[in-house]
Every structure is written in structure tokens, then in C-alpha cells.
Amino acid sequence: MRDSTHPMTVRNDPRTATLPQQYADLEIENNAQRLPLVLCLDTSHSMLGGPIASLNEALSEWTRELHDDVSLSYSVEVAVLTFGDAGVSAWQGPNLLSPDTRVSPFVPAHRFEPPLLRAAGVTLMAEALELAMQIVAARKTELRQLGLQYYRPQICLVTDGLPTDRTGHPTEAWRRVVPVITAEQRDKRFRLYAIGVGGITDRGEEVLRAFAPAFNARLQGFPFRELLQMMSASANAEQKGAGDEVFEKIFSQFKTQRPAWES
Amino acid sequence: MTGTTGSTGTAGTAGHRILLDGRSVLLSDRPLKSGGEAAVYTVVGDDGVVVKVYRDTPGPQQERRLERMLTMTPLGGRPTDRAQPSELAWPTAQARGADGGFLGYAMQRFGEPDHVRLVGLFTRAQRMRLFPGRVDWRFLLGVGWNLAFMTARMHHEGLVVGDFSSNNVVVDANGFVTFLDCDSIAFTDPATGEYFPCLMQTADYCAPERQKGGPATEAGDDFALAVLVYQLLSVGNHPFGGVPHDSDSQSTVKDNIAASCSYVVQPERVVVPRGVLDPGVLPPELLLLARAAFGPGVADPAARPSAEAWLRALDLERSRVRVCPARPHHTYGSHLQACPWCGRLERTGQDDFNAAPAAAPVAAAAPARAAVPAPAAAAARPHRLRTALLTLVGLVVLLVLLGQLLSHG
């Protein structure tokens, strides 16, 4: 599926030296059906300043809510991918994973702690999505081997820009991902949400629409908190076994940012 | 991690004014809980009440349902001690907008930390966090008893839970349960004969006939009850967990229910996750009921044990529970010769009912004696009192139910 051999960036981050194994298989008594959730976040240069600060803040707040939610923290597993700097990075909770690791980035929700993200560099959006699909497929295989069931995973792509190549120039290479990602969604391998924030352009929106025909949005400002709450609401609906119309309803409420009494 | 908490959100909406049975109240700015169907708000200045506001304008059917529900007082008149919360978060008032339009309803608030959704009992981490020092197997057995009791009494009064799951029942520190989403209950109005169906369901607790679109029935509740009681008695394990050997790539609890594939009945059909408890932790009478519910009872609603059958078997076991002499909070069924929780601790290094000894290395699984504090004696006393009281209440109700059965049969 992948055509770039080194999708993840190596950083001189001391935290990568001691890879935490504490997440693997800890909950031996919990046979709950799992719900893998991938946050695929744009951390390119354009997110510098207020946007990245507000993203970090929203992640912290969402983490607290996730811990407090007995139902979500029972079965959700969170992985964070970022695309910025010089490539794509996978995080296991707060720890940056080394690109050649076989360690899964998924962390049980009740143990999840968010990474502290910095903004810089280019926008390898397509590569990030490919990695998202890859880690979801790998996690499914792992879970099945453990005898654990899973709900349909959720991938949430968030960006304020256009896909670029490694030199930071806009590229049309993202189009190669579209057939794959369309087929995967048709086969219900996951639900993909693609959200444009900040000053995303018409072309940027076109990319998101191509990736996620069912759940794409172009939002004013940087409403990361609402966005993450929408992911939680969708996860709740998934746990309940809700029909597609419920997910569409949750998403359209998020898109319009409409309180309940203004129906 | 961050010093300031965000003031994002639907800016400017400092709460919304609505009418509860004509009385003007102010709702909280942000909902407590928000889903696809409805959002739940607190009422400013009244901590005891929450208001459920439907997302889509509710139709005349829903409005009529609420109107009729407000004339009923189900599960009333039972002898309870003051410490016991109601078993149903029944609607207490209609919620309407300033224009008089129907919005939803008010009910008593059953929120954390006093009331925790059942799912909070299903993992060790959550038990430790939400019920510190309270939970042992006897407690779980008691919660199962309370659930079966609630279900039997609802059925006795012609109410069908319909959407019965670990998410819409809350449990308090004494093990008492409350069913939350009463507006989805199926019932026939005793006064007018109108029937109100249950339109909600939760896949992981949904019997096959309901998955296929059938109506909510008592037998459907009995299926969900069986799953919940099994989960309680096996510290959270879902009886339809596990991946079938012959399955395609997407295997779910829902699929296993539809295929009548439970490891409790046919362990050879699935890959059972490491750490899943042997069903033998259930005492024989209860295991028999579980095997009936997850075997022949999956496809055949008539073969499912009723809530009363569960109640009787649970009641029998409550008086027999054994107490482990070695470790606190280790209690187990009278059929077992050795403490299953000590056995698990030795095998896995994890104590299902006690906090881990501080700073113990992961590998050091050797059970250190007295590594955990003994339970406070004071906490145990009301538990015993309550047990006695509940048993008494249970016997009275059983007699009433049996009497009814006899007089009708």
C-alpha cells in the first residue's frame, strides 16, 4: 500500500530512547470490543502560534473527558499521527515512536496522554493517511490474534492546508490515495472524517471532499474542542451500534455548530 | 498540562431559558452529555434535576408518550430504605420552549460520582477509580440481583426496558441500580390502552430477533439481563466476546450473537482472549441459566431464563458466598474450593479487586502478603445490613410473584 519507505520522521527526541512497553496487553481481564481511533493531525508550519496552542489545549481537555467517560475509556484506543516538520510521525500517547518500530501507537483510552505538538515544516497529508490506514489494518490483525473484537475504526484527518511534497511544494500526488481510501470506506474498514480548519482554501476543501465524501467539513477558525467532542459522540454511536443516519446527524450538528434547542 | 482551560464552544449562549411544566428555568450553557438523538442539560440552581432536550423536534407520538408517562408512577409503593435511589429515572416534567413547543423532559439527576454506569464495573482500572474499596464479587452478585429484581418488577407491571445496556443503567456505592433512559421504555398505557414501542437498541445487548427488526419484548430484556449478569459475575467479560475461528475479517459481538456463538457454551468455536475468566466462576445454578440463555436461548426466546429465574438463583447464592482468608475483597461462589482471584493474581500478576502494591515491578508477580490495606470495618457493616434487608424485600416480592403465578396458572 505504501510507496514511501520512510514515512516517519526521526527526531532527536530523548523520549524515543526509552520506548514504553507499559501499554501492551495491560488489561488482561478486559475482553471488551475495541474501538480504534486515529487522530491524523496537521502540524505543518501554517499551524504555528495560536492554532497549535489551541490544538494542544483541546487535546488535553479531550483527554480528561475521555478518562472520565466510563464507556469510551472502556473500549476506545487512541493513536495520534502528525504530519508536519519533514514528514509523518506516529505517537504512542505522549511519546514519539521511532519510524522503524514495530510498537503499535494505539493506547487504551483510559491511559492515553496527549503529545505536546509543535508546528513546523511541510504537509505530507497523503502519506499520513496512508500510514493511518496501515496502522488501523495492523491493529485489526493484532486484535484478532488476541481474540479481541473491534468496532469500525474512526480516522479523523484535520488540516488547514493543501498536501505538499517533501520540499513543501503543492503536489497532486494525493490523488493516488483516493481510489484506495474510497474502496476501504466502501468496504466499511473505517469511518474517515476530514476536517478543514483555519483559512483552508477551496482547493483544500476539494481534497477533503475527495478523501471523505461522507464526512468532510470546512470550518471557521480552529474549533478543535468541538471536533474532538464530535469524535467522542461518533464513538458513542458506534458502541451503541447506531445506523449511518445517526453518524450523519452527529456530523451535521458539528458542522453547523448548532446547540440542541435550535433544531 | 495547560494552565488555562478554553472558553471555546458555542460562545455567547449563556444558557437557555425553558419551561418545566410551566415553570421558567435556565439550562446550563453546555450540555452534560450530547448524542445524536438528544442532549442532557443541568438546570442552573437545581443540582437534582437534568433536562433531556431532543435534537430533532419530537413528533406528536413522543409528546403523547411523555404526557402519558407523567400520569404513571411505576415501581411505586415498594418498601425501601431512604438510602436507596429510585430504580427508574422516570420523567418528572415536560420541557417546553417559550413558544410552548415540546422540547423534551426533566428527570432526577443520577450523575457521577454517586451514580456510575454499569460499564464502570467491568474493568479493574475503573473499579479502582470509581468504587475504591467497595467492590468484591459479592458486591457484583448484589448488583446482578438488583438488576434482576428491577427487570422482574418492570415486567410484572407491563414495562419492557427495550434498550437495556451497561450504558443506561447506573449503580451507586451500595450496589443499587437505576435505569436512565425511561423515555424509550415500551409499554401499554393502562388507562387508555395506547401502545408505545421501544425504538432504541444497543447492538451488544440485542437479541437476534431484535437485530432483525422485531419489537422489544420481555424475552429481549431477559437476553440483555443474562448478558449483564454474566458480565458482572465474570468481572466484565462479555459472553459473546472472542473471535470465531471461521470468521471473516470483521467480527463483532453483534455478529457472535446473531451466529449464536458464545464461549460460555461452545468455547471451541472462538479464539478466547487471554485473561478471560473460566465460566466456571459462576455457581452451577447460575451457570446453568447462562448456558440456557447463550445456547438454545439465543435463537429461541422461549428458552431464555426469565428475570425471576435469575432473581431466584442469584438470591440463593447471596447467602452462600465464601470469603477468602488470604486477601481482602476476595469473595467467591460456594462451589469453588479455592479463591479464584488469588489464583488469577498468581497467574497474571493482577488483583481484580485490590489496588496494586505501590511501585512493584511488573515482573514481581509473587503475591506479597498484606500488600493491600484491610477494608475498613465500618464499610462492611451497612453492607451486611443491606444484604439482609434486600433479601427480605426479595423474598416478599418473590412470594407476591409466585402467588400471582399460581393464581393465574
XYZ file of C-alpha atoms in Angstrom:
672
model
C 0.000 0.000 0.000
C 2.862 2.357 0.831
C 5.211 3.764 -1.657
C 7.336 5.883 0.608
C 9.741 3.730 2.532
C 10.400 6.056 5.432
C 7.103 7.574 6.361
C 8.005 8.625 9.869
C 10.442 11.274 10.826
C 13.279 10.608 13.201
C 13.732 13.358 15.693
C 16.397 13.784 18.256
C 13.864 13.377 20.976
C 15.205 11.822 24.165
C 11.802 10.259 24.818
C 12.183 7.913 21.875
C 15.152 6.282 23.559
C 13.063 4.533 26.202
C 10.150 3.031 24.408
C 7.371 2.382 26.855
C 6.094 -1.163 26.756
C 3.600 -0.497 29.504
C 0.644 -0.237 27.175
C 0.922 -3.633 25.592
C -1.712 -6.082 26.788
C -2.098 -4.490 30.156
C -5.776 -5.042 30.570
C -5.747 -8.768 30.563
C -9.213 -9.044 32.021
C -10.862 -6.672 29.589
C -12.351 -8.542 26.628
C -14.342 -5.506 25.509
C -14.796 -4.985 21.819
C -12.231 -2.335 20.903
C -12.735 0.892 19.005
C -9.524 2.137 17.354
C -9.491 5.888 16.859
C -6.779 7.665 14.873
C -6.191 11.392 15.083
C -4.312 12.412 11.963
C -3.261 15.987 12.629
C -1.678 18.695 10.521
C 1.311 20.163 12.369
C 2.842 21.954 9.396
C 4.232 25.471 9.513
C 0.882 27.162 8.912
C -0.347 25.853 12.282
C 2.321 27.858 14.098
C 1.282 30.024 17.037
C -2.345 30.208 18.124
C -3.625 27.205 16.145
C -1.127 24.673 17.519
C -1.534 26.061 21.049
C -5.272 25.687 20.773
C -4.879 22.156 19.379
C -2.676 21.164 22.327
C -5.139 22.655 24.754
C -8.073 20.884 23.121
C -6.198 17.570 23.207
C -5.570 17.941 26.938
C -9.170 18.762 27.652
C -10.451 15.944 25.465
C -8.107 13.520 27.211
C -9.656 14.439 30.564
C -13.144 13.904 29.144
C -12.088 10.590 27.668
C -10.750 9.398 31.023
C -13.968 10.452 32.728
C -16.209 8.698 30.212
C -16.605 5.186 31.607
C -17.995 3.860 28.388
C -15.441 5.288 25.951
C -12.469 4.629 28.195
C -13.626 1.004 28.348
C -13.084 0.263 24.682
C -11.581 3.161 22.711
C -7.906 3.011 21.745
C -6.242 6.200 20.560
C -3.353 6.670 18.137
C -2.002 10.066 17.105
C -0.320 10.717 13.776
C 1.044 14.105 12.836
C 2.148 15.463 9.507
C 4.484 18.424 9.617
C 8.169 19.046 10.091
C 9.850 16.903 7.443
C 7.396 14.022 7.317
C 4.859 11.929 9.157
C 5.168 10.942 12.829
C 3.386 8.363 14.946
C 2.907 8.898 18.664
C 2.150 6.387 21.352
C 0.426 8.661 23.801
C 2.943 11.440 24.576
C 5.890 9.501 23.142
C 7.166 9.892 19.651
C 7.697 6.496 18.052
C 10.782 5.762 16.061
C 9.965 5.170 12.371
C 11.302 1.627 12.284
C 9.495 0.472 15.402
C 7.016 -2.371 15.407
C 5.347 -0.988 18.512
C 1.708 -0.087 17.994
C 0.812 3.561 18.503
C -2.600 2.623 19.945
C -3.090 3.331 23.634
C -6.164 2.335 25.697
C -8.212 5.498 26.192
C -8.033 5.441 29.974
C -4.231 5.547 29.809
C -3.954 7.944 26.894
C -1.981 11.148 27.419
C -1.649 13.582 24.528
C 1.651 14.532 22.935
C 2.784 18.148 23.075
C 2.728 19.130 19.428
C 4.892 21.711 17.686
C 4.217 23.238 14.309
C 6.792 23.332 11.543
C 7.506 22.123 8.058
C 5.632 20.535 5.195
C 2.224 18.924 4.697
C 2.540 15.246 3.771
C -1.189 14.691 4.052
C -1.463 11.751 1.680
C 1.412 9.921 3.334
C -0.177 10.495 6.733
C -3.454 8.994 5.539
C -1.619 6.005 4.131
C 0.070 5.477 7.458
C -3.319 5.828 9.207
C -4.765 3.053 7.047
C -1.696 0.950 7.645
C -1.763 1.206 11.452
C -5.506 0.525 11.504
C -5.047 -2.631 9.422
C -2.124 -3.752 11.599
C -4.079 -3.137 14.798
C -7.028 -5.147 13.496
C -4.725 -8.075 12.826
C -3.237 -7.811 16.317
C -6.649 -7.641 17.942
C -7.908 -10.649 16.034
C -4.880 -12.644 17.076
C -5.624 -11.733 20.675
C -9.200 -12.910 20.186
C -10.489 -9.349 20.613
C -13.294 -7.952 18.520
C -13.406 -4.418 17.193
C -15.916 -1.829 16.113
C -15.419 0.045 12.868
C -12.358 2.277 13.474
C -12.521 6.050 13.127
C -9.871 8.154 11.435
C -10.009 11.899 11.845
C -7.927 13.973 9.449
C -7.505 17.624 10.406
C -5.721 20.156 8.223
C -5.579 23.839 7.408
C -3.804 23.498 4.108
C -3.004 21.662 0.909
C -0.974 18.472 0.510
C 2.652 19.173 -0.310
C 5.725 17.148 -1.187
C 8.813 16.909 0.989
C 10.081 20.225 -0.280
C 6.873 21.967 0.698
C 5.505 22.434 -2.793
C 1.867 21.680 -3.509
C 1.508 18.326 -5.229
C -1.192 16.343 -6.932
C 0.264 13.090 -5.595
C -2.597 12.872 -3.068
C -4.858 11.743 -5.879
C -3.211 8.330 -5.880
C -4.632 7.708 -2.401
C -8.212 8.458 -3.395
C -9.105 5.125 -5.068
C -7.635 3.136 -2.167
C -9.307 5.190 0.504
C -12.610 5.177 -1.353
C -12.566 1.392 -1.620
C -11.638 0.996 2.044
C -14.543 3.183 3.126
C -16.918 1.347 0.812
C -15.846 -1.916 2.467
C -16.519 -0.332 5.868
C -12.935 -0.776 7.006
C -13.160 2.536 8.884
C -15.013 5.837 9.010
C -12.946 8.740 7.743
C -13.615 12.295 8.864
C -11.757 15.048 7.011
C -11.952 18.470 8.577
C -10.583 21.697 7.177
C -9.884 24.454 9.673
C -8.487 27.987 9.683
C -8.161 29.567 6.292
C -8.392 26.412 4.238
C -8.939 27.199 0.556
C -11.482 25.895 -1.952
C -8.809 23.588 -3.313
C -8.042 22.354 0.161
C -11.703 21.602 0.628
C -11.778 19.749 -2.664
C -9.054 17.416 -1.368
C -11.020 16.695 1.805
C -14.173 16.004 -0.182
C -12.290 13.528 -2.356
C -10.881 11.734 0.680
C -14.035 11.639 2.776
C -17.176 12.029 0.680
C -19.459 11.296 3.639
C -17.839 13.268 6.424
C -15.963 16.364 5.304
C -16.275 19.885 6.611
C -14.736 23.316 6.243
C -14.901 25.199 9.500
C -14.233 28.743 10.577
C -11.358 29.182 12.993
C -9.896 26.294 14.909
C -12.736 24.582 16.802
C -10.597 21.614 17.896
C -12.552 21.073 21.080
C -15.860 20.653 19.257
C -14.130 18.488 16.691
C -12.815 16.080 19.311
C -16.183 16.036 21.066
C -17.752 15.083 17.749
C -15.306 12.171 17.527
C -16.390 11.079 21.007
C -20.065 11.348 20.085
C -19.432 9.240 16.983
C -17.546 6.697 19.073
C -20.533 6.518 21.416
C -22.827 5.937 18.452
C -20.500 3.227 17.161
C -20.570 1.489 20.551
C -24.331 1.587 20.503
C -24.410 0.041 17.051
C -26.180 3.067 15.561
C -27.146 3.328 11.915
C -25.449 5.602 9.362
C -28.137 8.234 9.778
C -27.050 8.808 13.385
C -23.452 9.457 12.351
C -24.667 11.832 9.669
C -26.803 13.655 12.213
C -23.933 13.989 14.680
C -21.692 15.257 11.912
C -24.133 17.783 10.563
C -24.717 19.140 14.063
C -20.971 19.528 14.419
C -20.674 21.208 11.030
C -23.281 23.792 11.809
C -22.195 24.136 15.463
C -25.824 24.252 16.432
C -26.990 23.824 20.025
C -29.725 21.292 20.694
C -32.553 23.745 21.162
C -32.076 25.331 17.754
C -33.207 22.311 15.818
C -0.622 20.321 31.149
C -2.210 23.630 30.217
C -2.790 26.420 32.669
C -5.891 27.879 31.113
C -8.955 25.993 30.121
C -10.568 27.002 26.892
C -13.593 29.210 26.709
C -14.410 27.959 23.255
C -17.732 26.415 22.434
C -20.985 27.977 21.407
C -19.871 31.404 22.503
C -22.450 33.870 23.699
C -25.120 31.325 24.627
C -25.091 31.775 28.388
C -27.731 29.159 28.984
C -31.199 28.802 27.558
C -34.491 29.541 29.239
C -37.196 26.889 29.023
C -40.386 25.926 30.819
C -40.693 22.860 33.030
C -44.402 22.244 33.500
C -44.850 25.977 33.009
C -42.110 26.983 35.457
C -39.328 29.025 33.879
C -35.810 27.631 34.422
C -32.374 28.333 32.993
C -30.433 25.470 31.451
C -26.665 25.155 31.712
C -24.612 26.688 28.937
C -23.074 23.400 27.827
C -24.767 20.010 27.829
C -23.653 17.373 30.321
C -23.933 14.791 27.612
C -24.638 15.105 23.960
C -25.507 12.464 21.404
C -27.159 12.139 18.044
C -30.634 11.935 19.460
C -30.636 14.310 22.396
C -28.548 16.437 24.723
C -28.825 16.475 28.506
C -28.508 19.776 30.397
C -28.345 20.656 34.046
C -30.671 23.281 35.471
C -28.998 26.394 36.892
C -29.608 26.486 40.637
C -31.039 22.969 40.892
C -28.441 20.208 41.085
C -31.005 17.470 41.491
C -32.571 17.799 38.060
C -31.478 17.348 34.456
C -33.360 18.088 31.251
C -33.201 15.941 28.137
C -33.687 18.058 25.017
C -34.329 16.190 21.769
C -32.232 17.177 18.776
C -34.972 16.869 16.215
C -38.313 18.355 17.067
C -40.040 15.404 18.705
C -43.141 14.195 16.919
C -46.646 14.079 18.409
C -46.057 10.408 19.336
C -43.142 11.263 21.610
C -45.029 14.169 23.129
C -48.017 11.929 23.771
C -45.755 9.271 25.286
C -44.301 11.779 27.756
C -47.756 13.097 28.567
C -48.929 9.586 29.448
C -45.745 8.690 31.318
C -46.259 11.670 33.586
C -49.577 10.173 34.716
C -47.895 6.922 35.774
C -45.873 6.030 38.881
C -44.255 2.696 38.061
C -42.431 0.580 40.639
C -44.002 2.728 43.321
C -45.046 1.755 46.791
C -42.232 -0.641 47.462
C -40.618 -0.778 50.860
C -37.231 0.870 50.501
C -34.828 2.362 52.938
C -34.079 6.029 52.491
C -30.610 5.325 51.156
C -31.971 3.594 48.086
C -32.404 5.630 44.906
C -35.380 5.015 42.617
C -34.927 2.230 40.127
C -36.241 4.344 37.263
C -35.239 7.881 36.263
C -38.874 8.459 35.356
C -39.837 11.778 33.695
C -40.863 14.399 36.239
C -41.946 17.281 33.987
C -42.386 18.272 30.368
C -39.849 20.681 28.922
C -41.215 23.310 26.566
C -39.810 26.340 24.776
C -41.046 29.877 25.308
C -43.387 29.342 22.357
C -44.880 26.300 24.070
C -43.264 23.811 21.698
C -42.389 20.402 23.176
C -38.625 20.029 23.687
C -38.111 17.070 25.990
C -38.452 16.285 29.679
C -36.948 16.686 33.131
C -35.859 13.864 35.404
C -33.947 13.369 38.608
C -30.204 13.579 38.130
C -28.227 10.388 38.642
C -24.706 11.555 37.910
C -21.157 10.681 38.786
C -19.522 10.242 41.172
C -22.517 8.914 43.142
C -24.035 7.017 40.229
C -21.780 5.258 37.755
C -22.796 3.486 34.570
C -22.622 -0.301 34.894
C -19.768 -0.444 32.408
C -17.655 1.188 35.135
C -17.670 -2.145 36.978
C -16.300 -4.064 34.005
C -12.617 -3.197 34.162
C -10.228 -3.233 37.048
C -8.935 0.287 36.395
C -12.423 1.759 36.537
C -13.459 -0.260 39.587
C -10.423 1.053 41.440
C -11.105 4.624 40.362
C -14.875 4.768 40.768
C -15.579 2.313 43.600
C -12.418 2.387 45.698
C -12.527 -0.335 48.320
C -16.187 -1.160 47.625
C -16.243 -3.872 45.037
C -15.838 -7.585 45.508
C -17.591 -10.499 43.806
C -20.354 -10.399 46.417
C -20.992 -6.754 45.506
C -21.234 -7.701 41.811
C -23.601 -10.513 42.689
C -25.712 -7.991 44.597
C -25.788 -5.613 41.623
C -26.920 -8.540 39.451
C -29.627 -9.292 41.986
C -30.797 -5.665 41.928
C -30.874 -5.692 38.115
C -32.877 -8.913 38.000
C -35.191 -7.538 40.684
C -35.769 -4.316 38.740
C -36.392 -6.222 35.495
C -38.797 -8.699 37.115
C -40.790 -5.882 38.671
C -40.928 -3.896 35.442
C -42.176 -6.944 33.559
C -44.704 -7.524 36.305
C -46.035 -4.011 35.646
C -46.078 -4.445 31.867
C -42.996 -2.334 31.156
C -40.367 -3.549 28.681
C -36.911 -1.966 29.049
C -36.252 -2.460 25.334
C -32.882 -0.703 25.221
C -31.095 -2.440 28.089
C -27.317 -1.993 28.280
C -24.344 -1.323 30.524
C -24.628 2.296 29.459
C -28.111 3.236 30.546
C -28.132 1.678 33.994
C -26.228 3.394 36.793
C -25.095 1.853 40.055
C -24.308 3.560 43.348
C -21.765 2.782 46.058
C -24.233 0.420 47.739
C -24.870 -1.510 44.555
C -28.340 -0.099 43.941
C -29.269 0.366 40.293
C -31.267 2.969 38.367
C -32.423 2.714 34.769
C -31.849 6.033 32.991
C -33.460 6.239 29.567
C -37.075 5.751 30.547
C -38.410 7.601 27.502
C -37.555 4.579 25.358
C -39.392 2.021 27.535
C -42.114 0.057 25.701
C -45.469 -0.031 27.465
C -49.192 -0.092 27.040
C -50.916 2.749 28.848
C -53.157 1.054 31.432
C -55.644 3.939 31.295
C -56.080 4.348 27.541
C -54.755 1.107 26.058
C -52.331 3.013 23.810
C -49.134 1.142 22.981
C -45.786 2.926 22.944
C -42.996 0.885 21.319
C -39.286 0.999 22.127
C -37.398 2.382 19.157
C -33.881 2.294 20.612
C -31.462 -0.582 20.971
C -27.814 -1.331 21.753
C -26.174 -3.889 19.488
C -24.063 -5.637 22.127
C -27.131 -6.464 24.246
C -29.600 -7.021 21.466
C -31.165 -10.453 20.993
C -31.140 -11.821 17.418
C -34.866 -11.350 16.841
C -34.473 -7.692 17.759
C -31.423 -7.321 15.489
C -33.699 -8.429 12.676
C -36.128 -5.629 13.444
C -38.559 -7.345 15.805
C -40.294 -5.399 18.578
C -38.979 -5.042 22.131
C -40.245 -7.857 24.335
C -39.767 -9.209 27.835
C -37.747 -12.060 26.327
C -35.485 -9.473 24.707
C -34.945 -7.905 28.137
C -34.213 -11.348 29.560
C -31.468 -11.764 26.973
C -29.857 -8.427 27.849
C -30.224 -9.185 31.561
C -28.448 -12.505 31.093
C -25.546 -10.758 29.347
C -25.312 -8.081 32.046
C -25.457 -10.548 34.936
C -22.835 -12.703 33.250
C -20.600 -9.659 32.780
C -20.991 -8.700 36.428
C -20.163 -12.181 37.719
C -17.137 -12.518 35.450
C -15.750 -9.028 36.237
C -16.753 -7.653 32.859
C -16.276 -10.392 30.265
C -18.896 -10.264 27.543
C -20.279 -13.765 26.903
C -20.231 -13.135 23.155
C -16.628 -11.912 23.128
C -13.916 -13.717 21.213
C -13.167 -14.092 17.524
C -14.657 -17.177 15.827
C -12.110 -19.419 14.125
C -14.118 -19.415 10.910
C -14.969 -15.703 10.790
C -14.239 -13.153 8.092
C -12.239 -10.064 8.927
C -14.940 -8.059 10.718
C -16.051 -9.948 13.783
C -18.146 -8.216 16.400
C -20.200 -9.024 19.471
C -23.272 -8.399 17.343
C -22.128 -10.999 14.789
C -21.460 -13.559 17.531
C -24.934 -13.018 18.956
C -26.501 -13.432 15.514
C -24.464 -16.622 14.973
C -25.270 -17.920 18.463
C -21.579 -18.172 19.165
C -20.727 -17.887 22.863
C -17.602 -19.283 24.503
C -19.709 -19.928 27.618
C -21.475 -22.677 25.665
C -19.057 -23.572 22.866
C -15.535 -22.449 23.805
C -14.041 -24.419 20.908
C -15.607 -22.087 18.334
C -13.707 -18.929 19.245
C -10.268 -17.570 19.997
C -10.828 -16.525 23.595
C -8.715 -13.575 24.713
C -6.046 -14.255 27.284
C -7.322 -13.373 30.724
C -10.976 -14.165 30.104
C -12.353 -15.894 33.170
C -13.425 -19.503 33.073
C -17.241 -19.539 33.072
C -16.903 -21.954 35.995
C -16.523 -18.920 38.268
C -20.328 -18.848 38.133
C -22.005 -21.152 40.653
C -23.699 -24.155 38.987
C -27.275 -22.828 39.171
C -26.239 -19.533 37.610
C -24.025 -21.194 35.006
C -26.972 -23.362 34.009
C -29.058 -20.248 33.397
C -26.222 -18.606 31.465
C -25.792 -21.686 29.268
C -29.526 -21.733 28.581
C -29.537 -18.040 27.672
C -26.386 -18.160 25.497
C -27.124 -21.581 23.985
C -30.674 -22.553 22.996
C -31.985 -19.224 24.326
C -30.191 -17.177 21.669
C -32.344 -18.390 18.797
C -35.377 -19.333 20.858
C -36.746 -16.549 23.091
C -38.922 -19.063 24.930
C -35.826 -20.969 26.071
C -34.373 -17.944 27.882
C -34.430 -17.864 31.658
C -36.754 -15.135 32.901
C -35.735 -12.286 35.169
C -37.464 -14.138 38.004
C -35.400 -17.258 37.374
C -32.248 -15.144 37.570
C -33.504 -13.466 40.719
C -34.140 -16.799 42.435
C -30.734 -18.230 41.514
C -28.898 -15.042 42.478
C -30.759 -14.891 45.760
C -29.779 -18.433 46.632
C -26.119 -17.704 46.042
C -26.015 -14.492 48.055
C -26.298 -16.303 51.337
C -23.543 -18.748 50.430
C -20.708 -16.515 49.266
C -17.291 -17.530 50.581
C -14.724 -15.109 51.906
C -11.073 -15.608 51.040
C -8.955 -15.882 54.191
C -5.822 -14.611 52.444
C -6.742 -11.315 50.812
C -9.304 -8.578 51.337
C -12.102 -8.072 48.797
C -11.765 -11.630 47.587
C -15.164 -13.332 47.763
C -16.434 -16.124 45.536
C -19.064 -18.738 44.887
C -19.686 -21.542 47.377
C -18.983 -24.182 44.720
C -15.289 -23.273 44.495
C -12.667 -24.904 46.686
C -10.036 -22.203 46.271
C -10.149 -18.443 45.796
C -10.276 -17.795 42.028
C -8.948 -14.243 42.467
C -5.831 -15.420 44.288
C -5.380 -17.965 41.508
C -5.610 -15.248 38.894
C -3.257 -12.988 40.791
C -0.683 -15.770 40.823
C -1.117 -16.453 37.111
C -1.325 -12.889 35.822
C 0.119 -10.628 38.495
C -3.113 -8.688 38.599
C -5.516 -8.482 41.517
C -9.013 -7.849 40.186
C -10.279 -6.296 43.409
C -7.312 -4.677 45.112
C -5.095 -1.797 44.134
C -1.633 -2.907 43.099
C 1.107 -2.732 45.710
C 2.867 0.567 45.290
C 5.866 0.670 42.957
C 6.040 -3.094 42.477
C 7.951 -4.035 39.333
C 5.756 -5.608 36.672
C 7.608 -8.897 36.744
C 7.348 -9.366 40.506
C 4.067 -11.206 40.445
C 4.775 -13.173 43.607
C 1.825 -12.380 45.838
C 3.104 -10.284 48.676
C 1.031 -10.815 51.781
C -0.591 -7.804 53.383
C 0.449 -5.591 50.498
C -3.032 -4.118 50.464
C -4.831 -2.341 53.243
C -7.551 -4.196 55.050
C -11.047 -2.912 54.386
C -12.488 -0.540 56.917
C -14.777 -2.432 59.262
C -17.284 0.376 59.098
C -17.721 -0.064 55.381
C -18.605 -3.710 55.748
C -21.339 -3.301 58.323
C -24.041 -1.454 56.338
C -23.319 -3.851 53.518
C -24.429 -6.770 55.669
C -27.464 -4.888 56.941
C -28.435 -4.012 53.432
C -27.974 -7.572 52.302
C -30.360 -8.749 54.952
C -32.891 -6.080 54.101
C -32.693 -6.787 50.389
C -33.056 -10.477 50.930
C -36.161 -9.800 52.946
C -37.568 -7.491 50.280
C -36.665 -10.060 47.658
C -38.449 -12.839 49.485
C -41.571 -10.718 49.862
C -41.564 -9.890 46.175
C -40.858 -13.488 45.226
C -43.810 -14.585 47.301
C -46.003 -11.973 45.624
C -44.770 -13.006 42.192
C -45.200 -16.689 42.967
C -48.655 -16.008 44.324
C -49.579 -14.222 41.131
C -48.178 -17.038 39.047
C -50.181 -19.582 40.980
C -53.409 -17.616 40.865
C -53.043 -17.049 37.109
C -51.955 -20.592 36.347
